[in-house]
Short mmCIF file of C-alpha atoms in Angstrom, two decimals:
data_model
loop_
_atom_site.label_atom_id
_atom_site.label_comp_id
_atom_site.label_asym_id
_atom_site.label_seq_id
_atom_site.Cartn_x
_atom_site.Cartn_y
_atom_site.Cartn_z
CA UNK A 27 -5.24 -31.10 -10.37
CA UNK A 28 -3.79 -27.95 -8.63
CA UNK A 29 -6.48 -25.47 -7.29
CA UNK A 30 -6.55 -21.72 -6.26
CA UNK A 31 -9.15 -20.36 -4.32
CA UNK A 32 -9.87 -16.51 -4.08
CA UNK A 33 -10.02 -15.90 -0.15
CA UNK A 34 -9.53 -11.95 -0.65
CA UNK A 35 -9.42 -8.65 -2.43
CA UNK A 36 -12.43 -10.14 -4.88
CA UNK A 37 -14.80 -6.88 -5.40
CA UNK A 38 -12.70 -5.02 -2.99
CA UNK A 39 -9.22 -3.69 -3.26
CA UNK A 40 -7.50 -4.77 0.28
CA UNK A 41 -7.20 -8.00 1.45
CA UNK A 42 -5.40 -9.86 -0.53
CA UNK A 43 -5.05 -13.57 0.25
CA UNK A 44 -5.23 -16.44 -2.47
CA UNK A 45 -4.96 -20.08 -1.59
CA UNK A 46 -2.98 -22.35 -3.77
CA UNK A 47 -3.79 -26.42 -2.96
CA UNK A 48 -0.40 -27.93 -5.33
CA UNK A 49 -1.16 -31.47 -6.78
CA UNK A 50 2.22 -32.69 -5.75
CA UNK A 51 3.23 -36.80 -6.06
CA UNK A 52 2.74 -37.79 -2.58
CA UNK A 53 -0.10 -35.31 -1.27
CA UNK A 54 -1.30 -31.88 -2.03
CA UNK A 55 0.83 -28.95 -0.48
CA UNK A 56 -0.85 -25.54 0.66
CA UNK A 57 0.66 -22.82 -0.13
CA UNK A 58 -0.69 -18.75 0.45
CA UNK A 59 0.12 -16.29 -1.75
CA UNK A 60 -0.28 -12.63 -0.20
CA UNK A 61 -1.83 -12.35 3.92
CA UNK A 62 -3.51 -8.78 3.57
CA UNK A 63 -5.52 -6.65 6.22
CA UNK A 64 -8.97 -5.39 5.27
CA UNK A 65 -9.59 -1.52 5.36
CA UNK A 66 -12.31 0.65 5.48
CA UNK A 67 -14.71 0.30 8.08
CA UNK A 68 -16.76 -2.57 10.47
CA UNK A 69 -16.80 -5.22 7.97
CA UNK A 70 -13.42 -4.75 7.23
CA UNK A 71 -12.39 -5.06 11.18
CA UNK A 72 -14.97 -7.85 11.17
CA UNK A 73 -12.81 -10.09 8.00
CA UNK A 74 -9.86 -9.33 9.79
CA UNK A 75 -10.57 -10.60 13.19
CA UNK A 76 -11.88 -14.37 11.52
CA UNK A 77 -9.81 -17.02 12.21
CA UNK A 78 -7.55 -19.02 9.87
CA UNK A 79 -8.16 -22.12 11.50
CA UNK A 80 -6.49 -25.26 10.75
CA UNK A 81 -5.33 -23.42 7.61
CA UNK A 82 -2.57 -21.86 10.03
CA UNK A 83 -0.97 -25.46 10.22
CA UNK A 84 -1.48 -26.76 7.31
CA UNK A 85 0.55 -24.14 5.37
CA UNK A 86 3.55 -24.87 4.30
CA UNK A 87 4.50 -21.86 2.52
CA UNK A 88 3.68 -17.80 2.10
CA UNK A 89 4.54 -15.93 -0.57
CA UNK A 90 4.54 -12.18 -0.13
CA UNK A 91 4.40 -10.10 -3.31
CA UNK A 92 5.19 -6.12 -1.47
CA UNK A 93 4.86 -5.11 1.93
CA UNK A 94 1.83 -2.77 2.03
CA UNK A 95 -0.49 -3.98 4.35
CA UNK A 96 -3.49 -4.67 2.50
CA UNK A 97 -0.82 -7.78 0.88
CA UNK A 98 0.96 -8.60 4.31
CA UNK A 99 -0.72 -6.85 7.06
CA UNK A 100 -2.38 -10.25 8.58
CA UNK A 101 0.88 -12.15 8.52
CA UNK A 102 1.97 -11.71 12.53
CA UNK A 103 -2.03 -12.65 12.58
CA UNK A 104 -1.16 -16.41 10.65
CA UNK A 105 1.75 -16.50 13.39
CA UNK A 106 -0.40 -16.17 16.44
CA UNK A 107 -2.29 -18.97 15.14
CA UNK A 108 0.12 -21.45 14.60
CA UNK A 109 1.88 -20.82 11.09
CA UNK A 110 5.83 -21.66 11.55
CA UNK A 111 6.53 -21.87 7.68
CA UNK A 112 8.92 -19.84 5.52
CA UNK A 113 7.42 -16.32 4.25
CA UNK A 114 9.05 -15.61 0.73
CA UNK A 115 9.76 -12.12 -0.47
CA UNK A 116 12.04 -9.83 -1.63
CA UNK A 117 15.04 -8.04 0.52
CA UNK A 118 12.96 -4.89 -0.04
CA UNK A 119 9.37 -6.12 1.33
CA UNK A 120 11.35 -8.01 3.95
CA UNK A 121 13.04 -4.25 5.14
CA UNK A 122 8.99 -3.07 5.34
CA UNK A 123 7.78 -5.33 6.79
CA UNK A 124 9.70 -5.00 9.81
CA UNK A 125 8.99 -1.11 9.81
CA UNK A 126 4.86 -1.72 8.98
CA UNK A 127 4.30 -4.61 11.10
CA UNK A 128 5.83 -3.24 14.26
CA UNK A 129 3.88 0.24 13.33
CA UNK A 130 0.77 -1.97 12.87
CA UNK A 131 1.68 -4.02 15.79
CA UNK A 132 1.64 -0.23 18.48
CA UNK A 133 -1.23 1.18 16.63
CA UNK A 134 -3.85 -2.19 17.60
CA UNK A 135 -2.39 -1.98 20.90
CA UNK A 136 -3.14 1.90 21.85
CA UNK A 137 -6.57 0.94 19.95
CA UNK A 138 -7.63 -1.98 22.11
CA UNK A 139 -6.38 0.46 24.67
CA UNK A 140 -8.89 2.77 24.45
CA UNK A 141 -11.73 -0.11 23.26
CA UNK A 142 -11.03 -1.33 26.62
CA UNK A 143 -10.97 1.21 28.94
CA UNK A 144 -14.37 2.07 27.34
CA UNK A 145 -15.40 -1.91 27.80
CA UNK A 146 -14.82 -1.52 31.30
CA UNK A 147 -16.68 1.09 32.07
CA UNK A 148 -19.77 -0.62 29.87
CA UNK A 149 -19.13 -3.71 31.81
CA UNK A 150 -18.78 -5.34 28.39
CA UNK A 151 -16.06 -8.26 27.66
CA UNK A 152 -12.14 -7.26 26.98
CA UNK A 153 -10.83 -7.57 23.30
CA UNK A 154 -7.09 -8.56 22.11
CA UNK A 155 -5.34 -6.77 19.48
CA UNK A 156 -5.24 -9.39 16.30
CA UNK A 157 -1.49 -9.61 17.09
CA UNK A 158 1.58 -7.61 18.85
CA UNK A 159 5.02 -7.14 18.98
CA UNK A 160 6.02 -10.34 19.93
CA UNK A 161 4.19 -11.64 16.66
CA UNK A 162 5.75 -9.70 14.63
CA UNK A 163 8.99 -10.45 15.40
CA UNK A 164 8.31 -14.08 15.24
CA UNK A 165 7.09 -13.47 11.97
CA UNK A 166 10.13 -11.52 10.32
CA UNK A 167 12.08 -14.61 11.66
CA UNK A 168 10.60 -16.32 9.24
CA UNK A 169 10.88 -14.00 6.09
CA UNK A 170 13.23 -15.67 3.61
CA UNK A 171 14.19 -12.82 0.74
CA UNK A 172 14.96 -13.16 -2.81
CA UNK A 173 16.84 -11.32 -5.39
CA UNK A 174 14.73 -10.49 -8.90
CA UNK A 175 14.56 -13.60 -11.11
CA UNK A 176 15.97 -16.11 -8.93
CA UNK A 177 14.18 -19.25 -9.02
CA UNK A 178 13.05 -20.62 -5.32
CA UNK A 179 12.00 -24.29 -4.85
CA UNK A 180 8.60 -24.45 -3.17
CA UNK A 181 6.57 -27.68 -1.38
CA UNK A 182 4.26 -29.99 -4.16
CA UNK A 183 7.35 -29.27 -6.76
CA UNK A 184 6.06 -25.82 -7.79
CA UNK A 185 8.49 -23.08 -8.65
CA UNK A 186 8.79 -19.39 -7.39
CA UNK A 187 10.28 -16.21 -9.46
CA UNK A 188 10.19 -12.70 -8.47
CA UNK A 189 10.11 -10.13 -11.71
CA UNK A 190 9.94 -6.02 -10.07
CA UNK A 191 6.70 -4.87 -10.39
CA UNK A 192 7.88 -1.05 -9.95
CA UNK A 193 5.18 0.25 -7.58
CA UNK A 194 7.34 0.69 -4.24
CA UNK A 195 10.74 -1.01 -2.78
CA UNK A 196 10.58 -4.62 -3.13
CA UNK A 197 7.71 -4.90 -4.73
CA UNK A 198 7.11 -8.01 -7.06
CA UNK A 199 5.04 -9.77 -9.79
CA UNK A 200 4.68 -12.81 -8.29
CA UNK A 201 5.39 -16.20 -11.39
CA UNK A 202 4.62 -19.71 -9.97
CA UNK A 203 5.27 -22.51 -11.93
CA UNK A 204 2.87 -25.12 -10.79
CA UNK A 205 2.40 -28.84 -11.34
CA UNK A 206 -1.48 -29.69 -12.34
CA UNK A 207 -2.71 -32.90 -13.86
CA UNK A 208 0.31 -34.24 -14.99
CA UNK A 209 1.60 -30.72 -16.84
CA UNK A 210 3.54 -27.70 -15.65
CA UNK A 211 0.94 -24.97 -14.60
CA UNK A 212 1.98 -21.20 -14.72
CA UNK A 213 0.09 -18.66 -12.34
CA UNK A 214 1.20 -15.51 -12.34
CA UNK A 215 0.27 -12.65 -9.85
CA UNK A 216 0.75 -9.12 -10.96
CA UNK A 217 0.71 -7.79 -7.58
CA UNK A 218 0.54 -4.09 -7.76
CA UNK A 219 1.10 -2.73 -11.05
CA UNK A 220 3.47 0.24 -10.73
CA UNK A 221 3.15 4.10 -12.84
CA UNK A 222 5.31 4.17 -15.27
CA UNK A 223 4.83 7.84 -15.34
CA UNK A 224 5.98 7.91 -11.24
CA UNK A 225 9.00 8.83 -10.08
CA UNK A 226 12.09 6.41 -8.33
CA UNK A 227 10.45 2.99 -9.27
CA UNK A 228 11.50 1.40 -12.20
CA UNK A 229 8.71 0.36 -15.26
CA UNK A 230 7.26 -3.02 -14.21
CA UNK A 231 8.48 -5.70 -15.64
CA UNK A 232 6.58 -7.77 -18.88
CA UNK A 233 6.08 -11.19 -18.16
CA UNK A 234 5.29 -13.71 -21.59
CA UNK A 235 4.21 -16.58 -20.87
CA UNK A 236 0.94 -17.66 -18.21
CA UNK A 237 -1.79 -19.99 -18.38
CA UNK A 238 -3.50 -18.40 -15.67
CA UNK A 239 -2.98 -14.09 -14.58
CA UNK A 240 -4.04 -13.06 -11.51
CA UNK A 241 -4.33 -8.48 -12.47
CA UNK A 242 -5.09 -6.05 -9.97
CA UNK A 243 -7.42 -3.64 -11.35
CA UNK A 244 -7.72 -0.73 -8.60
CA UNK A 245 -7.48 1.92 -11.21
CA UNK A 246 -9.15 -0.38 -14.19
CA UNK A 247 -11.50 2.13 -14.95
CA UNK A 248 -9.91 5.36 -15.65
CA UNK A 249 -6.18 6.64 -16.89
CA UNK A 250 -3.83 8.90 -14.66
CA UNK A 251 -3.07 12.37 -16.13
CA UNK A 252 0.23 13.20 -17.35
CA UNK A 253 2.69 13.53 -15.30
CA UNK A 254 3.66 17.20 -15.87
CA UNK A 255 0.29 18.17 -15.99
CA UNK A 256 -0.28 16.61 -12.37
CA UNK A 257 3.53 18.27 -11.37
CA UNK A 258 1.97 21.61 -12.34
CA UNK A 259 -1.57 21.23 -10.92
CA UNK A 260 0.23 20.46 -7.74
CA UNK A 261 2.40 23.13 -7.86
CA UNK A 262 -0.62 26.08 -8.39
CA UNK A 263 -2.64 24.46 -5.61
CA UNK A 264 0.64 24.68 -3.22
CA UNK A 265 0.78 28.22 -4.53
CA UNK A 266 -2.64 29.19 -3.74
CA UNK A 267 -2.68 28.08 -0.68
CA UNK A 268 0.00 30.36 -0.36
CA UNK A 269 -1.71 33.33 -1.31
CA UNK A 270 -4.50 32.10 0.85
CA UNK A 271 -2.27 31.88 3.79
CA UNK A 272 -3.68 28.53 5.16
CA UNK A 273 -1.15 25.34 5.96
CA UNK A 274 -1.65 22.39 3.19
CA UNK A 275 -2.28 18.72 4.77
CA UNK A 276 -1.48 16.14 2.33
CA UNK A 277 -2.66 12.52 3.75
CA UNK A 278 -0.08 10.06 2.22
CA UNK A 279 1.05 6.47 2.76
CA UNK A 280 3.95 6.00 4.29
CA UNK A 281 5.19 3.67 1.80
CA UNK A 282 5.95 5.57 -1.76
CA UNK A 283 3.66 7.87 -1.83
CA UNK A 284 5.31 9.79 0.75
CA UNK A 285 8.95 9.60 -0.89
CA UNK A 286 7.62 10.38 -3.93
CA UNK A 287 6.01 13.60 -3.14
CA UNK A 288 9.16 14.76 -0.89
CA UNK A 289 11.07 14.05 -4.52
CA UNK A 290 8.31 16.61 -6.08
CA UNK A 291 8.93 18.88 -3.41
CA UNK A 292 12.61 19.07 -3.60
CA UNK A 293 12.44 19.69 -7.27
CA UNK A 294 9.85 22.56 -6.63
CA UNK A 295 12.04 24.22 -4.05
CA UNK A 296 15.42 23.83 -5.94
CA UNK A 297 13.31 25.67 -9.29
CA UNK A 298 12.35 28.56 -6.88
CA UNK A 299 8.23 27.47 -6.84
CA UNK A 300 7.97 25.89 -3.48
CA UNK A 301 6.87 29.20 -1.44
CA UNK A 302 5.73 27.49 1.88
CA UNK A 303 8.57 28.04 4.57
CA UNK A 304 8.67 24.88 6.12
CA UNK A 305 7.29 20.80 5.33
CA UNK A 306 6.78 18.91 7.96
CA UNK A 307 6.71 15.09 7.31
CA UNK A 308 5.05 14.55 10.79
CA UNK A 309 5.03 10.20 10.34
CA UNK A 310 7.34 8.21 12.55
CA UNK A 311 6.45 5.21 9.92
CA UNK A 312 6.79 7.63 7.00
CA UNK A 313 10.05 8.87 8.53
CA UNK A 314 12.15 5.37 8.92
CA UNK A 315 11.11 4.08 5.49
CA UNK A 316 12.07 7.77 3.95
CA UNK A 317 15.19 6.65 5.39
CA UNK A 318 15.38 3.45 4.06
CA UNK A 319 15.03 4.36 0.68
CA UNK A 320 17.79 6.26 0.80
CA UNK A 321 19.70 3.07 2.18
CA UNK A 322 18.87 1.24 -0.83
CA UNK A 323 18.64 4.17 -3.78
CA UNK A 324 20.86 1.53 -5.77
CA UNK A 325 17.69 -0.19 -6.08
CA UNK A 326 15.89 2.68 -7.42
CA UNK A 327 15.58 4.10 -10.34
CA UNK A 328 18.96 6.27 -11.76
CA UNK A 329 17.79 8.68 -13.75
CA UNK A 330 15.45 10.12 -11.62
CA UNK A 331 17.82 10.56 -8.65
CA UNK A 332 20.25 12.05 -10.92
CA UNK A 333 17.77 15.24 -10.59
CA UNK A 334 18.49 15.54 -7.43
CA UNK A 335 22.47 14.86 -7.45
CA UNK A 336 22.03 12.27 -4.83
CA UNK A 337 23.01 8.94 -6.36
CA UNK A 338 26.80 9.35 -6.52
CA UNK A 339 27.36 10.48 -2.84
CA UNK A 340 23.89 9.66 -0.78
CA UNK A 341 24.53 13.44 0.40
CA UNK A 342 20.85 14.53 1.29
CA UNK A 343 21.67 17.74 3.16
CA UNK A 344 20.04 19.51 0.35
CA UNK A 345 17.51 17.30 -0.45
CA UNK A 346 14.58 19.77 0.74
CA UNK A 347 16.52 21.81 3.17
CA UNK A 348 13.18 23.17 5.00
CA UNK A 349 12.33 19.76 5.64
CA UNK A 350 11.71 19.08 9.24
CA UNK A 351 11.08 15.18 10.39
CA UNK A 352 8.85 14.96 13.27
CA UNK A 353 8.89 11.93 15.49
CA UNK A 354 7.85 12.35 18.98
CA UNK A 355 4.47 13.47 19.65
CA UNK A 356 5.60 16.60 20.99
CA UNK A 357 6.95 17.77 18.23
CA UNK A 358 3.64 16.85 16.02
CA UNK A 359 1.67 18.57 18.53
CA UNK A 360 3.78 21.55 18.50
CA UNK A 361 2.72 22.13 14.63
CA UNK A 362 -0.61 22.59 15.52
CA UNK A 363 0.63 26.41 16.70
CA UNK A 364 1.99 27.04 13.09
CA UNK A 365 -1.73 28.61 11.55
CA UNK A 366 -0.42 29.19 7.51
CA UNK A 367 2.57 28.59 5.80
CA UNK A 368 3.37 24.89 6.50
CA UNK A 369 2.64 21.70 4.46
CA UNK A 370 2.12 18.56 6.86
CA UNK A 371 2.46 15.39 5.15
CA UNK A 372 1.42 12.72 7.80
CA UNK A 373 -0.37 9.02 8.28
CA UNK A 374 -2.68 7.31 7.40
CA UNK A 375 -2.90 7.82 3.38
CA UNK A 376 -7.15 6.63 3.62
CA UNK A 377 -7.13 8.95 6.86
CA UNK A 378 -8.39 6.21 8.87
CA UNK A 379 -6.07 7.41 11.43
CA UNK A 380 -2.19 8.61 12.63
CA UNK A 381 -1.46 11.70 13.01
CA UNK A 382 -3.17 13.15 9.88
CA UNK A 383 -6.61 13.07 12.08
CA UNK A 384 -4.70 15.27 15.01
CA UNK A 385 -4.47 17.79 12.24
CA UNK A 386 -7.79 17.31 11.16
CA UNK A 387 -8.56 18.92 14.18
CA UNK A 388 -6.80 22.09 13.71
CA UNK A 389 -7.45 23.02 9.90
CA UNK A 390 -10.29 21.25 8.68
CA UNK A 391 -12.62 23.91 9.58
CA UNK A 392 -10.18 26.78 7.98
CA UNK A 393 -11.50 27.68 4.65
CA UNK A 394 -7.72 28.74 3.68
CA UNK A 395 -6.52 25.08 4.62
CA UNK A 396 -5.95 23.05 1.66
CA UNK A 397 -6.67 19.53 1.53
CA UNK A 398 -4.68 17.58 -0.69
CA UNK A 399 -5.50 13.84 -1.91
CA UNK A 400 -3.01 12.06 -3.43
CA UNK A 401 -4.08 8.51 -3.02
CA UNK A 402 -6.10 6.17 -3.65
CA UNK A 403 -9.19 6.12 -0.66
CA UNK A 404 -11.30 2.87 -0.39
CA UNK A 405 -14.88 2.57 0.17
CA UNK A 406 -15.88 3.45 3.58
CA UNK A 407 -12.78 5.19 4.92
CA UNK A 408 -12.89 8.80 5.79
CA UNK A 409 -11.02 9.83 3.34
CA UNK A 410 -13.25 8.71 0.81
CA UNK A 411 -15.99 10.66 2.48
CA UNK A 412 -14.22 13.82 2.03
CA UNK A 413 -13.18 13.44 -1.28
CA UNK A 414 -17.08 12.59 -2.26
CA UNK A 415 -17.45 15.60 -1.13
CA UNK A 416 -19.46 15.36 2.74
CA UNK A 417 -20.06 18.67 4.62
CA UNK A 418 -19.62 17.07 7.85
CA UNK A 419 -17.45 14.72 9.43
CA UNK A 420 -16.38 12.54 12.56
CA UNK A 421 -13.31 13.12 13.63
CA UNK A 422 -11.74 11.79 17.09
CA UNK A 423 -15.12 12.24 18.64
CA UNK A 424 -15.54 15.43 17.14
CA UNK A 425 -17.66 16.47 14.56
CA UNK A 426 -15.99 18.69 12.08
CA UNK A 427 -17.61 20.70 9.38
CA UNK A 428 -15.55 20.67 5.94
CA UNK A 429 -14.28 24.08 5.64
CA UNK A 430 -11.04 23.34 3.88
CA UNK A 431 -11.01 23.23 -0.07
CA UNK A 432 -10.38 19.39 -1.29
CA UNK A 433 -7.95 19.22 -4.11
CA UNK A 434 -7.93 15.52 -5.64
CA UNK A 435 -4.56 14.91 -7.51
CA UNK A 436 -4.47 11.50 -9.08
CA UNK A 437 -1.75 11.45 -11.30
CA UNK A 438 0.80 10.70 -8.54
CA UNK A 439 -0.72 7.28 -8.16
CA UNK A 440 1.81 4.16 -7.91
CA UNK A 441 -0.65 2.10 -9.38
CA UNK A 442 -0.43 1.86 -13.46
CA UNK A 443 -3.85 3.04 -15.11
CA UNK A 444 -6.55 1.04 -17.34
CA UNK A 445 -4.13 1.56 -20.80
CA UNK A 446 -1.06 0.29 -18.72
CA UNK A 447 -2.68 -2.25 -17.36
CA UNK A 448 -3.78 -2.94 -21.05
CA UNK A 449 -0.63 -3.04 -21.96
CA UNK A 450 1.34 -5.10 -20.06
CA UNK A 451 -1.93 -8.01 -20.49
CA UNK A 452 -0.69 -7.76 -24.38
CA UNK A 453 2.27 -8.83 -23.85
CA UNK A 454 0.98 -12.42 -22.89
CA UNK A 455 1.28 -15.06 -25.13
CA UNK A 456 -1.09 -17.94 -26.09
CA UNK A 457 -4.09 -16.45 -24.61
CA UNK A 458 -4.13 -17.68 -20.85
CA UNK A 459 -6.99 -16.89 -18.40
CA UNK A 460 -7.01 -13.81 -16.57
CA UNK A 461 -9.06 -13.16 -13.18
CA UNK A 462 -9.47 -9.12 -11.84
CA UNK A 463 -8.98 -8.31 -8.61
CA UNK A 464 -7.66 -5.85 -6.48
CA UNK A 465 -10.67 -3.38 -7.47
CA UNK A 466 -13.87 -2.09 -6.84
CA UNK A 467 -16.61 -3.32 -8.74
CA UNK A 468 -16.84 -0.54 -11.58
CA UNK A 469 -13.38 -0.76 -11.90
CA UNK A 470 -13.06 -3.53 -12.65
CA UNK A 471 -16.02 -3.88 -15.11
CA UNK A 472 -14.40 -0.93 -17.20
CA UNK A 473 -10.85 -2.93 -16.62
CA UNK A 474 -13.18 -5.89 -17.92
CA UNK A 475 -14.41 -4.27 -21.25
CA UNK A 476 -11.02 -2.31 -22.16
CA UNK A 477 -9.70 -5.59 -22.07
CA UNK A 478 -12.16 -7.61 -23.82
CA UNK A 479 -11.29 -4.53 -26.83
CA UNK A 480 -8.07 -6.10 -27.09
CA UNK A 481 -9.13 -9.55 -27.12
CA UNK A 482 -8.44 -10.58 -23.87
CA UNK A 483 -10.82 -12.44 -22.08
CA UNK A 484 -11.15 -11.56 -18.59
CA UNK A 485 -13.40 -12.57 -15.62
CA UNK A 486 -14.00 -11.26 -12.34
CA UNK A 487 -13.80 -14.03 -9.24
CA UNK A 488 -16.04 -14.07 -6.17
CA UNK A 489 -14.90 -14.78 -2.76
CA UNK A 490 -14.57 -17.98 -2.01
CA UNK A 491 -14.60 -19.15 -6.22
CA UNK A 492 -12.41 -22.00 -6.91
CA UNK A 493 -10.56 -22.75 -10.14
CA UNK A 494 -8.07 -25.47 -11.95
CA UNK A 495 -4.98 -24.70 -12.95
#
């Protein structure tokens, strides 16, 4: 009998890892679907840094549904320890991965930096970085892509399909067809649900048949608001914060998030409503996969790029004309003189670091800054601190007082809400078994009993819980 054990993102929503033990003929094959980091805080840093162990070797196949890093981040970690397999994905999550792994990669090295140099003086013992460069590119060596729908033979006899989940580029609900006990098994993996509301994905595809569904629930308890309603909330806070005269810092991932709120911003500015004189997108990370999207817009969604009369010709020139990219760190630090007028989008979207901290510095305490969320922020990261709403905060050794108002826009979420999710669970036949995860506890609970409304029957795995296919 095949098996899958839930190894991450159980009661949490990063981390993803599930381990799938195939009942093939001659042996059982492991395969690992999804190698995520852990974020938010010292347990996080603590799951991240245990070992695989013999697990490492006695993979013989990874299976990658998007390349955010809470799915993929630990994958150059599996390298270092002895995986030499094949990592499946799509062309799209293969592209990210080389742009989020080698960002991941210089980020853990300037961190041990500074651990160390502290170490030393403590007299305490040096620490590695969970992986560098040299993993990573070891490990994109090993990506095999995929195109949508085409079937990929896997070890054991089990099957692979990619259907487009429509949350960022690449990104994929992940169908297995597995052999169990003598009968054809089929797990399927939503990955992350996408918004149907958002902008340049395309809907996420409905999948039929299962016997077992694997749902993320990170927004199971709660619906986004309209999308026009969230277009124009965002578009009186930028104005206020006009009128107020302070600069607007809007955290954002680097991976979606970002391109979709440039796309809002270029649609404000061409309808006259974008007042601010300059947007900074001050993200090296942010910046190269801004650029790939445009590389593969065919992939995107039509419609929505016909707004902006860039599908035909790729011309971008006047995308968002006051659009300045910001790479070197000279050029971040220089917008650090600019005291009103500017909106900085910049790294990381949980503000658990980049350059979105540096700014932190500069505006926080500035009751005419305005803060703008527009992302989900897990449990024990600092932006969730802000957005429940502390006084006080640590920043870079600092500690700042929250001066700036907090505006908390969550209808630009990639993530489909509790009725989508809802929704595309109906369109299962036969009944199969569904396991949450991908959510914090409440969310999943409320995920839980919206579903059970419906007459689907879900439960909600524990690490470490083991189940038949």
């Amino acid at each position: 009998m095949s098996t899958l054990t839930f190894l991450g993102a159980v009661g949490e929503v990063t981390g993803s890892r599930y381990l799938l033990e195939v009942d093939g003929n001659d042996r059982t094959h492991k395969l690992l679907l999804e190698c995520g980091l852990h974020q938010g805080g010292i347990d996080a840093d603590e799951a991240n840094a245990r070992p695989f162990g013999k697990l490492a070797r006695e993979l013989e196949g990874v299976v990658i549904s998007h390349g955010h890093l809470d799915h993929a981040g630990l994958l150059p970690k599996l390298v270092r320890e002895g995986y030499s397999g094949p990592i499946h994905c799509t062309r799209g999550t293969r592209d990210l991965l080389e742009i989020m792994l080698q960002d991941a990669a210089f980020v853990m090295a300037k961190d041990v930096e500074w651990e160390n140099k502290w170490r030393k003086r403590q007299d305490k013992p040096l620490v590695e970085p969970l992986y560098d460069l040299d993993d990573v590119e070891r490990t994109l060596a090993l990506c095999e892509f995929h195109r949508y729908g085409q079937p990929v033979n896997l070890p054991g006899g089990a099957t692979l399909v990619f259907r487009d989940a429509g949350h960022i580029l690449g990104s994929a609900i992940v169908e297995l067809t597995v052999p169990s006990g003598g009968q054809q098994k089929r797990l399927v993996f939503s990955g992350d649900l996408g918004n149907p509301s958002s902008v340049l994905m395309r809907d996420p595809d409905k999948v039929y048949e299962a016997d077992v569904v694997l749902m993320e629930s990170t927004y199971g308890d709660r619906d986004h608001r309209p999308l026009d309603e969230t277009l124009e909330e965002f578009a009186q806070v930028l104005e206020k914060a006009h009128e107020a005269g302070g600069n607007v810092l809007i955290p954002a991932f680097a991976v979606g998030r970002t391109q979709e709120i440039l796309y809002h911003l270029s649609v404000l500015y061409h309808e006259g409503r974008l007042r601010q004189q300059m947007v900074f997108l001050d993200s090296p990370m942010a910046i190269k996969v801004t650029e790939l999207y445009h590389r593969a817009r065919k992939a995107l969604d039509a419609e929505d790029l016909k707004v902006l009369n860039i599908a035909a010709s790729g011309d971008t020139s006047q995308y968002l004309p006051i659009l300045r990219m910001t790479r070197t760190v000279e050029e971040s630090m220089a917008i650090n003189r600019i005291h009103g007028g500017a909106i900085i989008i910049a790294g990381a979207g949980m503000c658990t670091g980049g350059r979105i901290i540096h700014h932190f510095r500069y505006n926080l305490e500035k009751p005419n800054t305005r803060l703008v969320i527009v992302g989900f922020q897990a449990a024990g990261t600092l932006g969730r601190q802000i957005v429940d709403g502390a006084q006080r905060v640590r920043v870079l050794g600092q500690d700042l007082a929250v001066k700036a108002k907090v505006h908390t826009i969550g209808g630009f979420s990639a993530h489909a809400g509790q009725t989508d999710m809802i929704g595309w669970a109906g369109a299962f036949r036969n009944n199969p078994r569904f396991y949450l995860v991908h959510g914090e506890p409440a969310a999943q609970e409320a995920l839980k009993a919206g579903l059970a409304e419906s007459a689907i029957k879900a439960e909600i795995p524990a690490y470490g819980d083991r189940i038949e296919l």
